[in-house]
Short mmCIF file of C-alpha atoms in Angstrom, two decimals:
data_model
loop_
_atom_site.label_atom_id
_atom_site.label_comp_id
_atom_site.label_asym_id
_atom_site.label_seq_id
_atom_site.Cartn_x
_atom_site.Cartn_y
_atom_site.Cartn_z
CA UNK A 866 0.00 0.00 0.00
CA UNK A 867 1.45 3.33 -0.97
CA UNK A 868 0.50 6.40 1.18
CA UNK A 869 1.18 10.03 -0.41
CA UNK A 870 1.54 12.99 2.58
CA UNK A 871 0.40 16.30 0.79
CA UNK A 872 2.74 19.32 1.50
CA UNK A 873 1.26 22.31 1.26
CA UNK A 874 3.72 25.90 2.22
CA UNK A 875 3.19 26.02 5.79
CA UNK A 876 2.61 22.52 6.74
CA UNK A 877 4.79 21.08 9.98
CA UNK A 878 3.38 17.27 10.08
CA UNK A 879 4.29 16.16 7.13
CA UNK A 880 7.27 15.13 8.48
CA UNK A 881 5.62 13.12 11.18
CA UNK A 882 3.02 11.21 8.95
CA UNK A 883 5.93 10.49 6.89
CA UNK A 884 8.08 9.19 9.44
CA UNK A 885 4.84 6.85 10.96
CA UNK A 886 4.01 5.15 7.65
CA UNK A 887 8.14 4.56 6.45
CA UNK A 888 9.72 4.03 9.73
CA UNK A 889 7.28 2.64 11.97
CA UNK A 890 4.64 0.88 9.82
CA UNK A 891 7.61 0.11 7.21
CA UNK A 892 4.73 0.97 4.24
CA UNK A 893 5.69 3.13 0.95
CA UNK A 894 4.81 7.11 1.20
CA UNK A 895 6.25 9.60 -0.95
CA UNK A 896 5.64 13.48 -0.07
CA UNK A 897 3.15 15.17 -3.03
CA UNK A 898 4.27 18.97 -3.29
CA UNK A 899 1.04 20.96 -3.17
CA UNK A 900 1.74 21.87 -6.93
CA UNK A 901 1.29 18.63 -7.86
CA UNK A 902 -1.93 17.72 -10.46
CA UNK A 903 -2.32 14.01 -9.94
CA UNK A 904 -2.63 12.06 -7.03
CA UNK A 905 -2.29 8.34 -8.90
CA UNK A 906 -0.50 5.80 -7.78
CA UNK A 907 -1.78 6.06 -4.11
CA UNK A 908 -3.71 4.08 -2.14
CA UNK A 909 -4.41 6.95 0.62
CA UNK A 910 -3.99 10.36 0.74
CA UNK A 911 -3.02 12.19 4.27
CA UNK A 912 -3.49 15.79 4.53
CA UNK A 913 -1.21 16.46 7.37
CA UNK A 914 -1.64 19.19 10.24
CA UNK A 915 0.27 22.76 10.34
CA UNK A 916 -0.57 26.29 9.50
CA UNK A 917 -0.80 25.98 5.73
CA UNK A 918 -0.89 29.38 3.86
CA UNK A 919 -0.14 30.97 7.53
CA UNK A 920 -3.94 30.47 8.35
CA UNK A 921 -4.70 33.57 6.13
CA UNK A 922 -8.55 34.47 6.02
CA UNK A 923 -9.55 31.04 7.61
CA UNK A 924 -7.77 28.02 8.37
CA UNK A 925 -7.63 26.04 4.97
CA UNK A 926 -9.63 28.70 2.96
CA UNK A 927 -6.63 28.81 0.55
CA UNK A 928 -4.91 25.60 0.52
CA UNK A 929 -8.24 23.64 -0.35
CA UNK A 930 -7.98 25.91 -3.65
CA UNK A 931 -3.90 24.73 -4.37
CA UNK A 932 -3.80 22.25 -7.98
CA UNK A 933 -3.54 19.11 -6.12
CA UNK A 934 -6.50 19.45 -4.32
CA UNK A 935 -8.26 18.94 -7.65
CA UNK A 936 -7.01 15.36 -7.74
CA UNK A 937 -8.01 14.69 -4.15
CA UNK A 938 -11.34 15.48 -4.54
CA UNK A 939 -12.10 13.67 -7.66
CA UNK A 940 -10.07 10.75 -5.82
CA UNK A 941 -12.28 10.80 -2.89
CA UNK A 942 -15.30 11.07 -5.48
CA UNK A 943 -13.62 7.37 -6.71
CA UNK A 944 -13.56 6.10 -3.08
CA UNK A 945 -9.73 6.83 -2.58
CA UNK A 946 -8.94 7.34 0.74
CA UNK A 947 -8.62 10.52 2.45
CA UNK A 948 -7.12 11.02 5.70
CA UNK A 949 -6.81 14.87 7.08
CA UNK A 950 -5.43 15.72 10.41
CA UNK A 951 -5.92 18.58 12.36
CA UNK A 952 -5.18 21.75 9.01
CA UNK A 953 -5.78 18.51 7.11
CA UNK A 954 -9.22 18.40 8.82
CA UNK A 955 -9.65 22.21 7.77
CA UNK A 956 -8.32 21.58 4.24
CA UNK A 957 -10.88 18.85 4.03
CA UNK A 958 -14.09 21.10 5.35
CA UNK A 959 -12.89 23.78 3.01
CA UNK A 960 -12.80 21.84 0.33
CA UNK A 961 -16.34 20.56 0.84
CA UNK A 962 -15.39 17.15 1.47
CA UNK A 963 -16.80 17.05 4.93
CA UNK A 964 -19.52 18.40 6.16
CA UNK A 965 -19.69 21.55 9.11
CA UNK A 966 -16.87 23.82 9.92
CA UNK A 967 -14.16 24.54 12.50
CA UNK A 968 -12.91 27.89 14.14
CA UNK A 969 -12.13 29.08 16.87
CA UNK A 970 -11.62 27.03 20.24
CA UNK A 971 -14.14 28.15 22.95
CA UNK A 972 -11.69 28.99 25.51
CA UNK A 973 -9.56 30.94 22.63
CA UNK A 974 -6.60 29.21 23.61
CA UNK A 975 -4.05 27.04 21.99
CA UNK A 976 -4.57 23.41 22.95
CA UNK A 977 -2.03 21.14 23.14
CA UNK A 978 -2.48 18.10 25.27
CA UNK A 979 -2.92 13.94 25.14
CA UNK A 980 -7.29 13.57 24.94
CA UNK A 981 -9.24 10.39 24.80
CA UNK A 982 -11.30 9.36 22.15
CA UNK A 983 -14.18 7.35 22.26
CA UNK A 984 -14.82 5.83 18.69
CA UNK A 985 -18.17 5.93 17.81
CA UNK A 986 -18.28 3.58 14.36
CA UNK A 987 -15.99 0.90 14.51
CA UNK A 988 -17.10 0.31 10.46
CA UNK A 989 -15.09 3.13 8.79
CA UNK A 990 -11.95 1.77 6.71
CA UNK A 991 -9.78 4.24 9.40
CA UNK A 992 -11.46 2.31 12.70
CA UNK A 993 -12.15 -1.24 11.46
CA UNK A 994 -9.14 -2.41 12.89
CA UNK A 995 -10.23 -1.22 16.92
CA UNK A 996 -11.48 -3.31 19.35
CA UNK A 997 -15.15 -2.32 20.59
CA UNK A 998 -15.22 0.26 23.73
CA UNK A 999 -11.23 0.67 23.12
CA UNK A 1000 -10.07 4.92 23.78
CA UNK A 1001 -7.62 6.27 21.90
CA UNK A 1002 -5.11 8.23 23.51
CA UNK A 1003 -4.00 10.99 20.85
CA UNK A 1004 -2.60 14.63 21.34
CA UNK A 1005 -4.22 18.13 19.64
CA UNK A 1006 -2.07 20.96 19.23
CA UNK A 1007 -4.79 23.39 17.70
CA UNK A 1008 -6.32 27.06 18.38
CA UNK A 1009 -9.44 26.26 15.42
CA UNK A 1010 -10.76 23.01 16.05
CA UNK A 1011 -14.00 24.02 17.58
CA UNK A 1012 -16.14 21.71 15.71
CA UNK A 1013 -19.97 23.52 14.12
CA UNK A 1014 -22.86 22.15 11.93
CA UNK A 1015 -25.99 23.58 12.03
CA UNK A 1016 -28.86 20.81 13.58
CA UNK A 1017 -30.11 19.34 10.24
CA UNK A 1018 -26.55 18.43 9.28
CA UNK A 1019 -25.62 17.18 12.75
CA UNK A 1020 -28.76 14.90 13.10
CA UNK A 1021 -28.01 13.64 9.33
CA UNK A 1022 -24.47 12.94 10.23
CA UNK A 1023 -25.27 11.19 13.54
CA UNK A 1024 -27.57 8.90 11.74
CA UNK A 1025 -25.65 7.90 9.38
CA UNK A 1026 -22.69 7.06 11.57
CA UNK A 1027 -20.66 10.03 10.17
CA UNK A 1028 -19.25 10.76 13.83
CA UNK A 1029 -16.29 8.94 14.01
CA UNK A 1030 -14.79 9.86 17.18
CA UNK A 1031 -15.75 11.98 19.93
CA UNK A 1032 -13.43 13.60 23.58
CA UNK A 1033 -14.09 11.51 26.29
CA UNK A 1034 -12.60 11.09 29.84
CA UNK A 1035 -9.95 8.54 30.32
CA UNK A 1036 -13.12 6.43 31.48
CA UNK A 1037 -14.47 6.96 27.91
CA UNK A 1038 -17.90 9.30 29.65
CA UNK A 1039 -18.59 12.04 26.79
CA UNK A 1040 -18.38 15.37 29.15
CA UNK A 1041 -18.49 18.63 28.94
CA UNK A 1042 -14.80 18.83 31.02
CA UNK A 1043 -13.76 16.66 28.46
CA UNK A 1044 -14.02 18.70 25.59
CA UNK A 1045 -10.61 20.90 24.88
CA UNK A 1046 -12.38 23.28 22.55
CA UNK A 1047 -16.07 23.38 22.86
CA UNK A 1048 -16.90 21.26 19.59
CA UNK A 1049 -20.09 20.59 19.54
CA UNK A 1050 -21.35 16.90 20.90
CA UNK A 1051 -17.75 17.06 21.60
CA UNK A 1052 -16.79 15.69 17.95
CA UNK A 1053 -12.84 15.55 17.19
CA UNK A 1054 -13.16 13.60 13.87
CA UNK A 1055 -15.85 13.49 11.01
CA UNK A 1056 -16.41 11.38 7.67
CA UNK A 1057 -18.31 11.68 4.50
CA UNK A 1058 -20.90 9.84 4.16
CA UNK A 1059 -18.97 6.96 1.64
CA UNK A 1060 -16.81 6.52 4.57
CA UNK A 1061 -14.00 7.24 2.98
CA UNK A 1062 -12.94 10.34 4.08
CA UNK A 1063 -11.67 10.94 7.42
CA UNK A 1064 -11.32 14.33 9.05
CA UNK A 1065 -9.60 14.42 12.83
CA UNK A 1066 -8.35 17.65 15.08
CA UNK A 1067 -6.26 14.70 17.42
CA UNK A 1068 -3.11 13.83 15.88
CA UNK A 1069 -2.42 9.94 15.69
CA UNK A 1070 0.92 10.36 13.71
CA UNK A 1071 2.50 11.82 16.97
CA UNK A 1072 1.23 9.09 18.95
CA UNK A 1073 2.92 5.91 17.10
CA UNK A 1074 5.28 4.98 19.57
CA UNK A 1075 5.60 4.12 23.09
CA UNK A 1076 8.59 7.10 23.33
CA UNK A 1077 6.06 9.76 22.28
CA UNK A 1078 3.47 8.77 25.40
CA UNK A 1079 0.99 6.52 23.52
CA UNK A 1080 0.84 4.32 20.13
CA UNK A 1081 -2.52 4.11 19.68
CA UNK A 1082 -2.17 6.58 16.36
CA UNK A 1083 -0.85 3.26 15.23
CA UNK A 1084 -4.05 1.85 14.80
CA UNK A 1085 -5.69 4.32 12.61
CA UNK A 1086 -2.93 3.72 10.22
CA UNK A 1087 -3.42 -0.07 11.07
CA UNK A 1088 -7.15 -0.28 10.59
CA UNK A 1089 -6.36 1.77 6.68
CA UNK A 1090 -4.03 -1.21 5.97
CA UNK A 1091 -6.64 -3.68 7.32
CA UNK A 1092 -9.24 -2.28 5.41
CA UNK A 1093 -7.30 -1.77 1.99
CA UNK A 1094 -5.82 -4.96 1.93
CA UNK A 1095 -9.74 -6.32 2.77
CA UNK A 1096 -10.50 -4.66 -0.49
CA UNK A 1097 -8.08 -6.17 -2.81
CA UNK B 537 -12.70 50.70 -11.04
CA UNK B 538 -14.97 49.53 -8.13
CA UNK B 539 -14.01 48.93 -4.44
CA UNK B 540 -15.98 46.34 -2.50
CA UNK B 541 -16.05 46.54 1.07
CA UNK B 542 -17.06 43.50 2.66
CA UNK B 543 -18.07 42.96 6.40
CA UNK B 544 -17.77 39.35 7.69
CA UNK B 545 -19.41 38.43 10.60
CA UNK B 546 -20.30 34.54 12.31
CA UNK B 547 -23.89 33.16 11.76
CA UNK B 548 -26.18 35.09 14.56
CA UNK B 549 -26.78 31.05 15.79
CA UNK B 550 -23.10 30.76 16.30
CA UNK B 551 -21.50 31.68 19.46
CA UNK B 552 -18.44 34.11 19.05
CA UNK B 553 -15.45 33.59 21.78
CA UNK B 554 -13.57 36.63 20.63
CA UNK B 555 -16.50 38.80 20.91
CA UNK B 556 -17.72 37.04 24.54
CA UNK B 557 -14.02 38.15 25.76
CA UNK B 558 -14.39 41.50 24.64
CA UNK B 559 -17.67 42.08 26.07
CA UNK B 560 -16.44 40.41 29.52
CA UNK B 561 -13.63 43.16 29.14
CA UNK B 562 -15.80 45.68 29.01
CA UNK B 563 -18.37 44.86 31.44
CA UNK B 564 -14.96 44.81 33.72
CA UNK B 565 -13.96 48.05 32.34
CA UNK B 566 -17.39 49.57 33.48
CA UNK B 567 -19.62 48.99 30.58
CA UNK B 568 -22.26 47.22 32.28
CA UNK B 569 -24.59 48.34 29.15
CA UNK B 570 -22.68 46.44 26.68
CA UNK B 571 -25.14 43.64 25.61
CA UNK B 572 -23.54 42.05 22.76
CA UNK B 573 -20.18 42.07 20.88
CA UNK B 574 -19.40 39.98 17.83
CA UNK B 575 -15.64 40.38 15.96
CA UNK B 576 -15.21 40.16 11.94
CA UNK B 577 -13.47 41.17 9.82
CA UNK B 578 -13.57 43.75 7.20
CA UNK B 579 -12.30 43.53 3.33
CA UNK B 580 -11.71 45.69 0.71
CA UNK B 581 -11.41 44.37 -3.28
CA UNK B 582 -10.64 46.64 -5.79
CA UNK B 583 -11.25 45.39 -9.07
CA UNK B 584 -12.36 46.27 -12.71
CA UNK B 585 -16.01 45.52 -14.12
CA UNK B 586 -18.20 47.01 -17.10
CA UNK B 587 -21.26 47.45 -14.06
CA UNK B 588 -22.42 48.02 -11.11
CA UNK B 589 -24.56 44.94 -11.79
CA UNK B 590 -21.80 43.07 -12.61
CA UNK B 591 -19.30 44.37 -10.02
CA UNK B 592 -21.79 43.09 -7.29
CA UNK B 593 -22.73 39.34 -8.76
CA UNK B 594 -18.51 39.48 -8.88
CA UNK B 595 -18.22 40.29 -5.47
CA UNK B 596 -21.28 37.96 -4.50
CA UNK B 597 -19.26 34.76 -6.10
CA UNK B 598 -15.86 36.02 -4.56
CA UNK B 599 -17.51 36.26 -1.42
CA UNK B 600 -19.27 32.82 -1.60
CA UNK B 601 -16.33 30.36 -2.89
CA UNK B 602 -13.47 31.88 -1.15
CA UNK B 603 -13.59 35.26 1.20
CA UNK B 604 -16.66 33.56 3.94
CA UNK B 605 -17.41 30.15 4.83
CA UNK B 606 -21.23 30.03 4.64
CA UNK B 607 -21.17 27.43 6.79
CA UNK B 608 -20.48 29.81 9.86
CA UNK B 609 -19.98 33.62 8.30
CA UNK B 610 -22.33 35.85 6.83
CA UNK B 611 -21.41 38.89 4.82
CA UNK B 612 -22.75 42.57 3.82
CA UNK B 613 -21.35 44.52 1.20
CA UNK B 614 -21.13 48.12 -0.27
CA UNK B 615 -19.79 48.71 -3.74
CA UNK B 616 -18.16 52.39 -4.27
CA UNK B 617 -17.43 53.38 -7.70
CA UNK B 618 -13.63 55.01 -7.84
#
């Protein structure tokens, strides 16, 4: 399976996503400059976190415009898969691949700390791979990840299992103190409704190995394997 | 040549943090009148178009595919011929 990690100017976890899937998985990824006008030869895309375009007007606004993002739409349309973290997330909403938006965290601080996630659909191609009732213990680092859709959307998205993963205390109970940036139903990660595309604010590529405080990133990446190889 | 100026302000139905801060600040400051603050942000385009008619369906699309997120923003405009 060959991963590509989209670089866009201003992106800062490339590097890490890169590093996850080479070193630590020992899969093929190959950086795709931003520039770039086709996306084939990989199996999934990642849209990695950072502050691409500086965060000018809105987080994303311009990078979801850059050529390459051409490709990764029309490969999402195709069933590719998508996985954006954190800007990637932003990219992703931008781009009108996800539904709702993201802006500014409640508190109007910057974020940075280890969460829990409860997973809430165990039958997306990036959480097939998780045991049942299992948290995942995966960092933010964001000021804009306070999650918004407007009720219709939400109540569509909910009922057709588009919540992937929601902050939860490190008993897994789906609280108010346990949300870092006031998204609402306390939602850190999204997907379309094909399942395909993933959008997270949490970070698994910084949480692959037991020297960086948790490797249960790992199994994102592990469950996309699962699933791809399942489809071959 | 037309300017647009283009005020950018969140959905009424979504809260504003910025805005809550500043009004906390000023109810501290004294301002116990101040009911309601929301933050923008303001833009000005300056661009060519044969009319006013045109200028503002430009400004509409601009506005709509790049400059707001409809998902959360709303947006006003004034067009000033220069």
């Amino acid at each position: 399976m060959k991963f590509g990690v989209v670089v866009f100017p201003g992106s800062n976890c490339d590097l890490d996503a890169y590093h996850l899937v080479k070193d630590v998985l020992g899969e093929q990824v190959d950086y795709i400059w931003h520039q770039e006008e086709s996306v084939a030869g990989f199996d999934c895309i990642v849209l990695p976190g950072g502050f691409s375009y500086g965060d000018y007007l809105r987080c994303g606004a311009i990078a979801r415009f850059s050529p390459v993002m051409k490709s990764v739409v029309s490969f999402a349309g195709g069933g590719g898969l998508v996985l954006g973290i954190c800007n990637g997330f932003q990219v992703l909403l931008e781009a009108g691949l996800l539904p709702g938006a993201l802006y500014r965290n409640i508190n109007l601080q910057f974020r940075c700390l280890f969460t829990h996630l409860k997973v809430e659909n165990l039958q997306t191609p990036f959480t097939v791979g998780l045991e049942a009732g299992r948290l995942l213990k995966i960092p933010i680092a964001h000021g804009e990840g306070n999650y918004y859709a407007d009720p219709d959307t939400l109540r569509r998205m909910e009922k057709s299992g588009q919540i992937v993963f929601r902050y939860a205390t490190a008993n897994g109970e789906v609280t108010d103190t346990a949300n870092p940036n006031g998204s609402l139903a306390n939602i850190a990660g999204v997907c379309n409704e094909m399942k395909n595309v993933l959008g997270m604010m949490p970070h698994p590529e910084r949480a692959g190995e037991a020297a960086l405080g948790s490797e249960d990133g790992r199994l994102i990446f592990k469950s996309i394997l699962k699933s791809w190889e399942g489809s071959r | 040549m037309w300017k647009a100026e283009i005020r950018v302000l969140l959905k009424k139905s979504v809260l504003d943090p910025q805005g809550q801060a500043v009004e906390n600040a000023l109810g501290s400051l004294g301002y116990g009148n101040v009911q309601d603050v929301r933050i923008g942000k303001y833009l000005e385009v300056s661009f060519d178009a044969g009319s006013r008619q045109e200028a503002e369906a430009q400004v509409r699309e601009m506005s709509e595919r790049l400059l707001t997120n409809p998902v959360i923003e709303d947006y006003t405009f004034e067009l000033v011929e220069e």
